[in-house]
CSV table of C-alpha atoms in Angstrom, one decimal:
chain,number,residue,atom,x,y,z
G,1,UNK,CA,0.0,0.0,0.1
G,2,UNK,CA,1.4,3.2,-0.8
G,3,UNK,CA,2.0,5.3,2.4
G,4,UNK,CA,0.6,8.5,1.1
G,5,UNK,CA,-2.7,7.3,0.7
G,6,UNK,CA,-5.0,6.3,3.8
G,7,UNK,CA,-8.4,5.2,4.8
G,8,UNK,CA,-7.8,8.1,7.7
G,9,UNK,CA,-5.2,10.5,7.7
G,10,UNK,CA,-4.5,12.2,10.9
G,11,UNK,CA,-2.7,15.5,11.1
G,12,UNK,CA,-0.9,15.6,14.4
G,13,UNK,CA,1.0,12.9,16.3
G,14,UNK,CA,0.7,14.1,19.9
G,15,UNK,CA,-1.6,12.3,22.2
G,16,UNK,CA,-4.7,13.0,20.5
G,17,UNK,CA,-3.7,12.2,17.2
G,18,UNK,CA,-2.3,8.6,18.1
G,19,UNK,CA,-5.2,7.7,19.8
G,20,UNK,CA,-7.4,8.3,17.4
G,21,UNK,CA,-4.9,6.4,15.3
G,22,UNK,CA,-5.1,3.6,17.7
G,23,UNK,CA,-9.1,3.3,17.3
G,24,UNK,CA,-9.2,4.0,13.8
G,25,UNK,CA,-6.7,0.9,13.4
G,26,UNK,CA,-9.0,-1.3,15.8
G,27,UNK,CA,-11.7,-0.4,13.5
G,28,UNK,CA,-9.9,-1.9,10.6
G,29,UNK,CA,-9.1,1.6,9.0
G,30,UNK,CA,-5.6,2.0,7.1
G,31,UNK,CA,-4.1,5.0,9.1
G,32,UNK,CA,-1.3,7.9,8.4
G,33,UNK,CA,-0.4,10.2,10.9
G,34,UNK,CA,1.8,13.0,9.8
G,35,UNK,CA,3.7,14.8,12.7
G,36,UNK,CA,5.6,18.2,11.9
G,37,UNK,CA,8.1,17.4,14.8
G,38,UNK,CA,8.6,14.1,16.4
G,39,UNK,CA,5.9,12.4,17.9
G,40,UNK,CA,4.6,13.2,21.3
G,41,UNK,CA,7.3,16.4,21.0
G,42,UNK,CA,4.3,19.1,21.6
G,43,UNK,CA,2.3,19.5,25.0
G,44,UNK,CA,2.2,15.5,25.4
G,45,UNK,CA,5.6,15.7,26.4
G,46,UNK,CA,6.0,17.5,29.6
G,47,UNK,CA,3.1,18.1,31.4
G,48,UNK,CA,2.0,15.9,34.8
G,49,UNK,CA,0.7,13.2,33.4
G,50,UNK,CA,-2.3,13.1,35.7
G,51,UNK,CA,-5.6,11.4,34.6
G,52,UNK,CA,-8.1,13.5,36.2
G,53,UNK,CA,-11.8,13.4,36.4
G,54,UNK,CA,-11.7,15.5,39.2
G,55,UNK,CA,-10.6,18.2,36.7
G,56,UNK,CA,-14.2,18.2,34.8
G,57,UNK,CA,-14.8,22.1,36.0
G,58,UNK,CA,-13.8,24.4,33.4
G,59,UNK,CA,-11.2,27.5,33.8
G,60,UNK,CA,-13.9,29.6,32.7
G,61,UNK,CA,-15.5,29.9,36.0
G,62,UNK,CA,-17.4,32.5,38.8
G,63,UNK,CA,-15.1,34.9,40.0
G,64,UNK,CA,-12.0,33.7,37.4
G,65,UNK,CA,-12.3,37.4,35.6
G,66,UNK,CA,-11.7,39.1,39.4
G,67,UNK,CA,-8.8,36.6,39.8
G,68,UNK,CA,-7.3,37.3,36.4
G,69,UNK,CA,-7.2,41.3,36.8
G,70,UNK,CA,-5.6,41.2,40.4
G,71,UNK,CA,-3.2,39.0,38.6
G,72,UNK,CA,-2.7,40.8,35.5
G,73,UNK,CA,0.5,43.0,36.7
G,74,UNK,CA,2.4,39.9,38.5
G,75,UNK,CA,4.6,38.4,35.9
G,76,UNK,CA,4.7,35.0,38.4
G,77,UNK,CA,1.0,34.8,38.6
G,78,UNK,CA,-0.5,31.1,38.1
G,79,UNK,CA,-2.9,32.6,35.4
G,80,UNK,CA,-1.2,35.4,33.3
G,81,UNK,CA,-2.6,37.4,30.3
G,82,UNK,CA,0.1,39.2,28.6
G,83,UNK,CA,-1.4,42.4,27.7
G,84,UNK,CA,-1.7,42.5,23.6
G,85,UNK,CA,-4.1,44.2,20.6
G,86,UNK,CA,-4.0,40.8,18.9
G,87,UNK,CA,-7.6,40.7,17.9
G,88,UNK,CA,-7.8,36.8,17.9
G,89,UNK,CA,-6.9,37.1,21.6
G,90,UNK,CA,-9.2,39.6,22.3
G,91,UNK,CA,-12.7,37.8,20.7
G,92,UNK,CA,-11.4,34.9,23.1
G,93,UNK,CA,-11.0,36.5,25.7
G,94,UNK,CA,-14.5,37.9,25.6
G,95,UNK,CA,-16.1,34.9,24.8
G,96,UNK,CA,-13.9,33.3,28.0
G,97,UNK,CA,-15.4,36.1,30.1
G,98,UNK,CA,-18.8,35.7,28.8
G,99,UNK,CA,-18.8,31.9,30.4
G,100,UNK,CA,-17.7,32.8,33.6
G,101,UNK,CA,-20.9,32.5,35.3
G,102,UNK,CA,-22.6,29.7,37.1
G,103,UNK,CA,-24.8,28.3,34.4
G,104,UNK,CA,-22.1,27.9,31.8
G,105,UNK,CA,-20.0,26.4,34.6
G,106,UNK,CA,-22.2,23.9,35.5
G,107,UNK,CA,-23.0,22.8,31.8
G,108,UNK,CA,-19.4,22.6,30.8
G,109,UNK,CA,-18.3,20.3,33.8
G,110,UNK,CA,-21.7,18.3,33.0
G,111,UNK,CA,-20.4,17.8,29.5
G,112,UNK,CA,-16.5,17.1,30.3
G,113,UNK,CA,-17.3,14.4,33.4
G,114,UNK,CA,-18.6,11.3,32.0
G,115,UNK,CA,-15.7,11.5,29.0
G,116,UNK,CA,-13.3,12.1,31.5
G,117,UNK,CA,-14.7,9.3,33.6
G,118,UNK,CA,-14.9,6.8,30.6
G,119,UNK,CA,-11.1,7.6,29.0
G,120,UNK,CA,-10.0,7.2,32.7
G,121,UNK,CA,-11.4,3.7,32.3
G,122,UNK,CA,-10.3,3.2,28.4
G,123,UNK,CA,-6.5,4.5,29.3
G,124,UNK,CA,-6.6,1.6,32.3
G,125,UNK,CA,-7.6,-0.8,29.6
G,126,UNK,CA,-4.9,0.0,27.1
G,127,UNK,CA,-2.4,-0.1,30.0
G,128,UNK,CA,-3.4,-3.8,31.3
G,129,UNK,CA,-4.2,-5.1,27.9
G,130,UNK,CA,-1.3,-4.0,25.7
G,131,UNK,CA,1.4,-3.6,28.5
G,132,UNK,CA,1.9,0.1,28.2
G,133,UNK,CA,5.2,0.5,29.8
G,134,UNK,CA,4.4,4.3,31.0
G,135,UNK,CA,4.3,3.9,34.8
G,136,UNK,CA,0.7,4.0,35.4
G,137,UNK,CA,-0.6,4.3,38.7
G,138,UNK,CA,-3.9,4.4,40.2
G,139,UNK,CA,-3.3,6.1,43.2
G,140,UNK,CA,-5.9,9.1,43.2
G,141,UNK,CA,-4.5,12.8,43.4
G,142,UNK,CA,-5.0,15.4,46.0
G,143,UNK,CA,-5.9,19.3,45.8
G,144,UNK,CA,-4.1,21.0,48.7
G,145,UNK,CA,-4.8,24.3,50.2
G,146,UNK,CA,-2.8,26.4,52.8
G,147,UNK,CA,-5.7,29.0,52.8
G,148,UNK,CA,-9.1,28.2,54.5
G,149,UNK,CA,-11.2,30.6,52.2
G,150,UNK,CA,-9.8,28.6,49.4
G,151,UNK,CA,-10.3,25.5,50.9
G,152,UNK,CA,-14.2,26.5,51.6
G,153,UNK,CA,-14.6,27.8,48.1
G,154,UNK,CA,-13.2,24.9,46.2
G,155,UNK,CA,-15.8,22.6,48.5
G,156,UNK,CA,-18.6,24.3,46.7
G,157,UNK,CA,-19.0,22.5,43.5
G,158,UNK,CA,-18.4,19.0,45.0
G,159,UNK,CA,-22.0,18.3,45.1
G,160,UNK,CA,-22.5,18.7,41.2
G,161,UNK,CA,-19.2,16.6,40.6
G,162,UNK,CA,-20.8,14.2,43.0
G,163,UNK,CA,-23.8,13.8,41.0
G,164,UNK,CA,-21.7,13.3,37.9
G,165,UNK,CA,-19.9,10.4,39.4
G,166,UNK,CA,-16.9,12.2,40.4
G,167,UNK,CA,-15.9,11.1,44.0
G,168,UNK,CA,-14.1,13.5,46.1
G,169,UNK,CA,-13.2,13.0,49.8
G,170,UNK,CA,-12.5,16.2,52.1
G,171,UNK,CA,-9.7,16.1,54.4
G,172,UNK,CA,-8.8,18.2,57.3
G,173,UNK,CA,-5.6,19.4,57.6
G,174,UNK,CA,-4.6,16.6,60.2
G,175,UNK,CA,-5.8,13.9,57.8
G,176,UNK,CA,-4.4,15.5,55.1
G,177,UNK,CA,-0.6,15.4,56.5
G,178,UNK,CA,-1.3,11.9,57.7
G,179,UNK,CA,-2.2,10.9,54.2
G,180,UNK,CA,0.6,12.4,52.5
G,181,UNK,CA,3.6,13.0,54.8
G,182,UNK,CA,5.5,15.0,52.2
G,183,UNK,CA,3.9,18.2,52.9
G,184,UNK,CA,4.8,20.6,55.4
G,185,UNK,CA,2.6,21.7,58.4
G,186,UNK,CA,0.2,24.6,57.8
G,187,UNK,CA,-2.2,23.0,55.2
G,188,UNK,CA,-5.7,24.0,55.6
G,189,UNK,CA,-6.7,21.1,54.0
G,190,UNK,CA,-6.9,18.8,51.1
G,191,UNK,CA,-9.3,17.0,48.4
G,192,UNK,CA,-8.4,13.8,47.8
G,193,UNK,CA,-9.8,12.2,44.3
G,194,UNK,CA,-9.6,8.3,44.4
G,195,UNK,CA,-10.8,8.2,40.8
G,196,UNK,CA,-7.4,9.9,39.5
G,197,UNK,CA,-4.5,8.1,38.3
G,198,UNK,CA,-1.2,9.0,36.6
G,199,UNK,CA,1.5,8.0,34.2
G,200,UNK,CA,4.6,9.2,32.5
G,201,UNK,CA,3.3,11.3,29.5
G,202,UNK,CA,6.1,11.0,27.4
G,203,UNK,CA,6.2,7.1,27.7
G,204,UNK,CA,2.8,6.8,27.4
G,205,UNK,CA,2.7,8.8,23.9
G,206,UNK,CA,5.8,6.5,22.6
G,207,UNK,CA,3.7,3.5,23.8
G,208,UNK,CA,0.5,4.7,21.8
G,209,UNK,CA,2.9,4.9,18.9
G,210,UNK,CA,4.2,1.2,19.3
G,211,UNK,CA,1.0,0.1,19.0
G,212,UNK,CA,-0.1,2.0,15.8
G,213,UNK,CA,2.9,0.8,14.3
G,214,UNK,CA,2.3,-2.7,15.4
G,215,UNK,CA,-1.1,-2.7,13.8
G,216,UNK,CA,0.1,-1.1,10.7
G,217,UNK,CA,-0.2,2.3,10.8
G,218,UNK,CA,2.1,4.6,9.6
G,219,UNK,CA,3.5,7.5,11.4
G,220,UNK,CA,5.3,10.4,9.1
G,221,UNK,CA,7.7,12.5,11.5
G,222,UNK,CA,9.1,15.7,10.2
G,223,UNK,CA,6.2,16.2,8.0
G,224,UNK,CA,5.9,20.0,8.4
G,225,UNK,CA,2.5,20.9,6.5
G,226,UNK,CA,3.0,23.4,3.9
G,227,UNK,CA,-1.0,23.6,2.7
G,228,UNK,CA,-4.2,21.8,2.9
G,229,UNK,CA,-6.0,21.4,-0.2
G,230,UNK,CA,-9.7,21.5,-0.4
G,231,UNK,CA,-11.8,20.7,-3.3
G,232,UNK,CA,-15.7,19.9,-3.7
G,233,UNK,CA,-16.5,20.1,-0.2
G,234,UNK,CA,-13.7,17.7,0.9
G,235,UNK,CA,-10.0,17.5,2.1
G,236,UNK,CA,-8.6,16.6,-1.1
G,237,UNK,CA,-4.7,16.5,-0.1
G,238,UNK,CA,-2.2,17.7,2.4
G,239,UNK,CA,1.0,18.7,1.2
G,240,UNK,CA,4.2,18.5,3.4
G,241,UNK,CA,8.0,18.6,3.8
G,242,UNK,CA,7.7,14.8,2.9
G,243,UNK,CA,5.9,15.0,0.1
G,244,UNK,CA,1.7,14.9,-0.4
G,245,UNK,CA,-0.8,12.7,1.4
G,246,UNK,CA,-4.5,11.9,0.7
G,247,UNK,CA,-7.1,10.1,3.0
G,248,UNK,CA,-10.2,8.8,2.5
G,249,UNK,CA,-11.0,10.3,6.0
G,250,UNK,CA,-9.0,13.3,7.6
G,251,UNK,CA,-8.6,14.1,11.2
G,252,UNK,CA,-7.5,17.4,12.5
G,253,UNK,CA,-5.5,16.9,15.6
G,254,UNK,CA,-2.9,20.0,15.5
G,255,UNK,CA,-3.7,21.3,19.0
G,256,UNK,CA,-2.5,24.6,19.6
G,257,UNK,CA,-1.2,25.1,15.9
G,258,UNK,CA,-4.9,24.6,14.8
G,259,UNK,CA,-5.9,28.1,14.2
G,260,UNK,CA,-3.4,28.7,11.5
G,261,UNK,CA,-4.2,25.6,9.5
G,262,UNK,CA,-7.7,25.7,10.1
G,263,UNK,CA,-7.9,29.1,8.2
G,264,UNK,CA,-6.6,27.2,5.0
G,265,UNK,CA,-9.6,25.0,4.7
G,266,UNK,CA,-11.9,28.6,5.7
G,267,UNK,CA,-12.6,27.6,8.9
G,268,UNK,CA,-12.1,29.8,12.0
G,269,UNK,CA,-11.2,27.8,15.1
G,270,UNK,CA,-11.0,29.7,18.4
G,271,UNK,CA,-8.1,28.3,20.2
G,272,UNK,CA,-5.4,30.3,22.0
G,273,UNK,CA,-2.3,28.8,23.2
G,274,UNK,CA,-2.2,28.4,26.8
G,275,UNK,CA,1.5,28.2,27.8
G,276,UNK,CA,2.3,25.8,30.7
G,277,UNK,CA,5.6,25.0,32.2
G,278,UNK,CA,7.6,22.2,34.0
G,279,UNK,CA,10.8,21.1,35.5
G,280,UNK,CA,11.6,17.5,35.5
G,281,UNK,CA,14.3,16.3,38.2
G,282,UNK,CA,15.7,13.0,39.0
G,283,UNK,CA,13.8,11.6,41.9
G,284,UNK,CA,14.1,13.3,45.5
G,285,UNK,CA,14.7,10.9,48.5
G,286,UNK,CA,11.4,12.1,50.0
G,287,UNK,CA,8.4,12.9,47.5
G,288,UNK,CA,4.7,12.7,47.6
G,289,UNK,CA,3.5,9.2,46.9
G,290,UNK,CA,0.2,10.8,45.7
G,291,UNK,CA,0.0,13.4,42.6
G,292,UNK,CA,-1.1,16.7,44.3
G,293,UNK,CA,-2.3,20.2,42.7
G,294,UNK,CA,-0.8,22.8,45.5
G,295,UNK,CA,-3.9,25.1,44.8
G,296,UNK,CA,-2.7,28.6,45.8
G,297,UNK,CA,0.4,28.7,43.3
G,298,UNK,CA,-1.3,26.3,41.0
G,299,UNK,CA,1.6,24.0,41.1
G,300,UNK,CA,1.1,20.2,39.7
G,301,UNK,CA,3.6,17.8,42.0
G,302,UNK,CA,4.0,14.0,40.3
G,303,UNK,CA,6.7,11.7,41.3
G,304,UNK,CA,7.7,8.5,39.1
G,305,UNK,CA,10.1,5.8,39.6
G,306,UNK,CA,11.8,7.1,36.8
G,307,UNK,CA,11.6,10.9,38.0
G,308,UNK,CA,9.9,14.0,39.9
G,309,UNK,CA,8.2,17.0,37.9
G,310,UNK,CA,7.0,20.2,38.8
G,311,UNK,CA,4.3,22.0,36.7
G,312,UNK,CA,1.5,23.9,35.5
G,313,UNK,CA,0.8,27.7,35.4
G,314,UNK,CA,-1.2,29.1,32.6
G,315,UNK,CA,0.0,32.1,30.2
G,316,UNK,CA,-1.8,33.4,27.1
G,317,UNK,CA,1.2,34.9,25.7
G,318,UNK,CA,0.6,34.0,21.8
G,319,UNK,CA,3.5,31.6,20.4
G,320,UNK,CA,6.4,33.2,22.5
G,321,UNK,CA,9.0,30.7,22.3
G,322,UNK,CA,11.2,32.1,25.2
G,323,UNK,CA,11.5,29.5,28.3
G,324,UNK,CA,10.3,32.1,30.9
G,325,UNK,CA,12.5,32.0,34.1
G,326,UNK,CA,10.1,33.7,36.3
G,327,UNK,CA,7.3,31.4,35.4
G,328,UNK,CA,10.0,28.3,36.3
G,329,UNK,CA,10.7,30.1,39.6
G,330,UNK,CA,7.2,30.6,40.6
G,331,UNK,CA,7.2,26.8,40.3
G,332,UNK,CA,10.0,26.2,42.8
G,333,UNK,CA,8.6,28.9,45.1
G,334,UNK,CA,5.3,27.0,44.9
G,335,UNK,CA,6.5,23.8,46.0
G,336,UNK,CA,8.8,24.7,48.6
G,337,UNK,CA,5.6,26.6,50.4
G,338,UNK,CA,4.1,23.1,50.7
G,339,UNK,CA,6.7,20.2,50.8
G,340,UNK,CA,9.5,19.6,52.9
G,341,UNK,CA,11.4,18.2,49.8
G,342,UNK,CA,10.5,20.2,46.9
G,343,UNK,CA,13.0,19.7,44.4
G,344,UNK,CA,14.9,16.7,43.3
G,345,UNK,CA,18.8,16.1,43.2
G,346,UNK,CA,19.1,17.3,39.8
G,347,UNK,CA,17.2,19.3,36.8
G,348,UNK,CA,17.0,16.8,34.0
G,349,UNK,CA,14.7,19.2,31.9
G,350,UNK,CA,13.2,22.5,32.1
G,351,UNK,CA,10.0,22.9,29.5
G,352,UNK,CA,7.2,24.5,28.2
G,353,UNK,CA,4.4,23.6,26.0
G,354,UNK,CA,1.1,25.3,24.4
G,355,UNK,CA,-2.2,24.0,25.4
G,356,UNK,CA,-5.0,24.1,22.9
G,357,UNK,CA,-7.6,26.5,25.1
G,358,UNK,CA,-11.2,27.2,23.9
G,359,UNK,CA,-13.1,29.6,25.2
G,360,UNK,CA,-15.6,27.4,27.1
G,361,UNK,CA,-12.6,25.1,27.9
G,362,UNK,CA,-14.7,21.9,25.7
G,363,UNK,CA,-12.8,20.2,23.3
G,364,UNK,CA,-14.1,20.4,19.6
G,365,UNK,CA,-15.2,17.1,18.6
G,366,UNK,CA,-17.0,15.8,15.1
G,367,UNK,CA,-17.6,16.7,11.4
G,368,UNK,CA,-17.1,19.7,10.1
G,369,UNK,CA,-19.7,21.6,8.5
G,370,UNK,CA,-19.4,21.7,4.6
G,371,UNK,CA,-16.5,19.3,4.8
G,372,UNK,CA,-17.5,15.8,4.2
G,373,UNK,CA,-14.5,14.2,5.2
G,374,UNK,CA,-13.1,16.5,8.0
G,375,UNK,CA,-13.5,15.6,11.6
G,376,UNK,CA,-11.8,17.9,14.2
G,377,UNK,CA,-10.4,16.4,17.5
G,378,UNK,CA,-8.6,19.5,19.0
G,379,UNK,CA,-9.2,22.2,21.5
G,380,UNK,CA,-8.6,19.8,24.7
G,381,UNK,CA,-7.4,22.5,26.7
G,382,UNK,CA,-5.2,20.9,29.8
G,383,UNK,CA,-6.6,17.8,29.7
G,384,UNK,CA,-5.3,16.3,26.5
G,385,UNK,CA,-3.9,13.2,28.1
G,386,UNK,CA,-6.5,12.6,30.3
G,387,UNK,CA,-9.2,13.0,27.3
G,388,UNK,CA,-6.8,10.8,24.9
G,389,UNK,CA,-8.4,7.5,24.7
G,390,UNK,CA,-12.3,8.5,24.9
G,391,UNK,CA,-11.5,11.2,21.7
G,392,UNK,CA,-10.1,8.1,19.9
G,393,UNK,CA,-13.1,6.3,20.3
G,394,UNK,CA,-15.3,8.9,19.5
G,395,UNK,CA,-13.2,9.7,16.4
G,396,UNK,CA,-13.6,6.2,15.3
G,397,UNK,CA,-17.5,5.9,15.8
G,398,UNK,CA,-17.9,9.3,14.0
G,399,UNK,CA,-15.9,8.2,11.0
G,400,UNK,CA,-17.8,4.7,10.8
G,401,UNK,CA,-21.1,6.4,11.3
G,402,UNK,CA,-22.1,4.6,14.2
G,403,UNK,CA,-24.1,6.8,17.2
G,404,UNK,CA,-21.2,8.0,19.3
G,405,UNK,CA,-20.7,6.6,22.8
G,406,UNK,CA,-21.5,10.4,24.5
G,407,UNK,CA,-23.7,13.2,22.8
G,408,UNK,CA,-21.2,15.4,20.9
G,409,UNK,CA,-23.6,18.5,20.8
G,410,UNK,CA,-21.7,20.3,23.7
G,411,UNK,CA,-18.3,19.8,21.6
G,412,UNK,CA,-19.8,20.5,18.2
G,413,UNK,CA,-17.2,22.6,16.2
G,414,UNK,CA,-19.9,24.8,14.5
G,415,UNK,CA,-20.6,26.0,18.1
G,416,UNK,CA,-18.7,29.4,18.1
G,417,UNK,CA,-20.4,30.4,14.7
């Protein structure tokens, strides 16, 4: 078979694109994945690797606008919006602000939670069935607070999560320290999420690529897209630095790069790159057993047998390629407030990546109106790894024309007009 023609042509070799490839191959389709760099080299690489149904609530929530304004002049704030006159960013911010209300918050949470729960199950099934070597552990996660008011505020949506099947245990200060001895005294309490899990994300992506190749799929790395040609209501071909490719079906899984390539098809995709950072260390002698988010500084902490990572923060600064030292230092300071031993013995990697953020913090999943063979699978925000498996399943169902496992209306690519 000519590698440049496949039943399904997937644009993007990150965690979403590879998960789509896996499920399409399982459904009997031939698949080619095009990746402009190396597989998993984007936001799939350096995140903290938690699988979190507990994070069903969107970034757009009541009170967020006031918080963002208070942080506007703080370069080390957990959420930073760099002042800009970019029209696309301004439109995105207006759309985001319009959704920071209780009604939209509850709708987004209710839409996302079932997908996260199912994806968590599917990822564990993949790990067990195929022996994925990615340091998967089902240990739960913790959200830890030092401020009592923040802790009280965070407990408000727990009834909504419980109604959606997401279990959360409230731990007072003493119980939190007993559950996780790596924490320093002075915490107000914690929320323990028993249904969450963790894995090493770069290894998970590498293992997905192994599965795809073993099942007969083709992955073309270094295939930078030069042009996407649309003819007669279909994507006819994709021109890349590795040649031209065609697919009976085309899956758009380009993450934060989606808007620029969508314009070649006459589409407007309201995604902004939300820049996140991480520092990977060799594993310290004393570190948290349970992955955790230190809520006030918004620092995620994950330990694996092979290493230790501090990550998170959100910066809207366009496609800025600088490694912002202020943001990295904020991770270190935040961890030091909470942990006895906040850093590992040696730094292995300092990293940033762009998360594909939509105004409502819901992904774009489904067929594109007016383009018969194009399916979007992008805009997963901070939850690409968590939502990877269910996205692959849903895309395979959409392309097969079978009823999807979940109602895709909240994720309709046409919902922004």
